[in-house]
Amino acid sequence: MMNSQLQKLNHAPSSLLPKSSIHTNYLISHGSPSLINILPRHPVRQNDHNKKKSSSCMVIRASSGERGSSAAVSTVTTTITSTENKAVSVKAVVTVQVTAGGFLSSIVTRPLDEITDLLGKTLLLELVSAELDPKTGLEKDKIKGYAHKASHNDDEVIYESNFTIPADFGAVGAIEVENEHHKEIFIKTIDLQGFQNGSVNVPCNSWVHAKFDNPQKRIFFTNKSYIPSETPSGLKRLRELELENLRGNGEGERKTTDRIYDYDTYNDLGDPDSKDELARPVLGSKEHPYPRRCRTGRPRTKKDPLSEKRSSSVYVPRDEEFAETIIPRLVKTITDGGDDLLLFETPEIIDRDKFAWFRDEEFSRQTLAGLNPYSIELITEWPLKSKLDPEIYGPPESLITTELVEKEIKGCMTVDEALKRKKMFILDYHDLYMPYVNKVREIEGTTLYGSRTLLFLTEDGTLRPVAIELTRPPVGDKPQWKQVFTPTWDATGCWLWRLAKAHVCAHDAGYHQLVIHWLRTHCATEPYIIAANRQLSAMHPIYRLLHPHFRYTMEINALARESLINAGGIIEGCFSPAKYSIELSSAAYDQLWRFDMEALPADLIRRGMAVEDPTAEHGLKLTIEDYPFANDGLILWDAIKEWVGDYVNHYYPDPTLVESDTELQAGHHAAVNFGQYMYAGYFPNRPTIARTNMPTEDPSEEFFKNFLKKPEMALLMCFPSQIQATKVMAVLDVLSNHSPDEEYLGEKLESSWAENPVINAAFERFNGNLKRLEGIIDERNTNLKLKNRVGAGVVPYELLKPLSTPGVTGMGVPNSISI
């Protein structure tokens, strides 16, 4: 049954997967419903695979490939059995995608390949029977034929080949392909036409290397899905062979044409051979725990034998690469009087309200409906106290006292009452940041504090900031420094409050980018993509469920290692933790990342933002009723949960067959990624770095005098520099952009789903639920009672609307983490 196949995945070396998977039998990607929890408590009907497999197969008429538009599909049953009295004439139609970097653009080898096309020997196809020969118990002879070019348009090239299938051949289970060209080609689909009751579809959506680069033939299975124990006898060897090819042998440097999935540590972020100051620790060690990335096999550096040499391009398995390079839409270079200028479209938040970034109510609202709705927590312990070693970091007690809070909330209730009524919340960046404060302060042009920000829930359901505490640990002969800042009515206090908010925004921006965005979505997902490709066959139903959600994730992660999170890269140059940025994300992984807390309901409960309530919608009661991210996210969660449950229950009617907990990762990433330009494109609203200390921390007489004279200059000096702001805006523009070929959650029916009526119907329900969510979000965004998502100058909360047009839209939930 499924056990042996998924056990391999679960039994991958424990150091290779995010750490909680060591203690659980889970195969997951971040942020979606548990399969084990949604399996039925009672028996359901057996799936179609229990029927006579040798006599029938489901086929689908020409569904276009992953990188093209969907075609209309119809599901029929085709009978191909040995009881037929005559051979069948079948035509194979191969659809090849024309790509800018593919075989059609090669000047050197194109003449040779054109000769191959003229000879009608472009592709060698070998049809494989699904069953063994009943007389010999061996695989039946393959039926071979060459495909010739039949037509060519701007987007596709069609190749065709004719076969005569003997009466005793049985159902076609797979096709082996050899590319006779000198350059790789991208095959979308192969359709076998001419069977009595319809065509047999073989989804490929893959690059096929030239035989001159690799003599190994490619294996493609039909769109029938099988758990391992139900694999047709004629396909068992090929099923295992294809997995062996994908695993590789763990040796040598990877070539660009390779399709090998293997693990390695994050040992390629530094560049010690170039400069000593560019050396970085290996992430994924005992000292710095971290998820695994894809192995490239590049040689080690001379100065650090643990680090890998950097290169101009980073290997990812060939099918994980982008289809085409898409030029960012918003950044346009023009020449004006000889000066090159970068022009950006105005972020929507500033387009609606130029002073939004200045207001306390917007500062608070964005903790619930902004770029990072994952950090706010309910205060459950009082007084506030650090868990760090006081011998190193100084007194652990917070200066945000009961007296101070009761004064700021104007005596409307006591702190005890506020705690009981769940009115007090916090953004807590104290203990995570404190170990890095003195290290960061040794770097010119940046500074850091540990911070706590206290917020109070008002009677109208909005949040009000009460106090900000900034702390510096002891350094040299100086003791710990800490100070609490509050909203105030005097001029000096107002400017100090604004500066304190700027520091907190920089802390939140760094935590969002390094932990919530990079670590919890991009980084934590990659090892599961590797594991699934190494251990789950392409014909495995769980692989076919997950595969659309893997699209381009490894490629975007590789590009991040190349120029974003590397030593001296954009993140280090523009965010407060500087050279310690990714090391800080490792500390967060070690202290905060738990598999069983990553799902949305569990995360809300962990932060005190919800409690379990079987009588409430979604089974949860929110602590803050108007919490736009949670309100929309839970509807999306339930829709995914129902779809995954229907799918898994069909293939695994007995819960004991499921030994892995498989989750989709689509919700979370959309919520924290695609609003980046909208909210952070205007840097005063979300500064990524604070460059100067607070004027009240050990100030010189001259420094404090200048602050009193021109406080706005102190704020501008604290904000990112012009070059830092420009770099961040350009990056956020790209990250927030939906590409024209984006594939959205619930939008595309995969051919392997369409061939099965039960799965097809479940997907249609899923699609309908997502459309219902769109309507609910539109309705909520017109309800003026929901003050955290609607109001004068307020950007409507649309980040979890499933669909989007191309560009920066602030909405859309893609199938995969592709940017």
PDB file of C-alpha atoms in Angstrom, residues 635 638-639 642 764-774:
ATOM      1  CA  ILE A 635     -12.505  30.627   4.938  1.00  0.00           C
ATOM      2  CA  ASP A 638     -11.701  25.475   5.152  1.00  0.00           C
ATOM      3  CA  ALA A 639     -11.964  25.452   1.357  1.00  0.00           C
ATOM      4  CA  GLU A 642     -12.433  20.197   2.133  1.00  0.00           C
ATOM      5  CA  GLU A 764     -15.344  21.847  -8.927  1.00  0.00           C
ATOM      6  CA  ARG A 765     -16.614  22.241  -5.350  1.00  0.00           C
ATOM      7  CA  PHE A 766     -13.244  23.693  -4.361  1.00  0.00           C
ATOM      8  CA  ASN A 767     -13.372  26.160  -7.239  1.00  0.00           C
ATOM      9  CA  GLY A 768     -16.891  27.178  -6.208  1.00  0.00           C
ATOM     10  CA  ASN A 769     -15.818  27.746  -2.598  1.00  0.00           C
ATOM     11  CA  LEU A 770     -13.003  30.043  -3.733  1.00  0.00           C
ATOM     12  CA  LYS A 771     -15.407  32.078  -5.838  1.00  0.00           C
ATOM     13  CA  ARG A 772     -17.655  32.362  -2.788  1.00  0.00           C
ATOM     14  CA  LEU A 773     -14.678  33.694  -0.794  1.00  0.00           C
ATOM     15  CA  GLU A 774     -14.155  36.437  -3.386  1.00  0.00           C
TER      16      GLU A 774
END
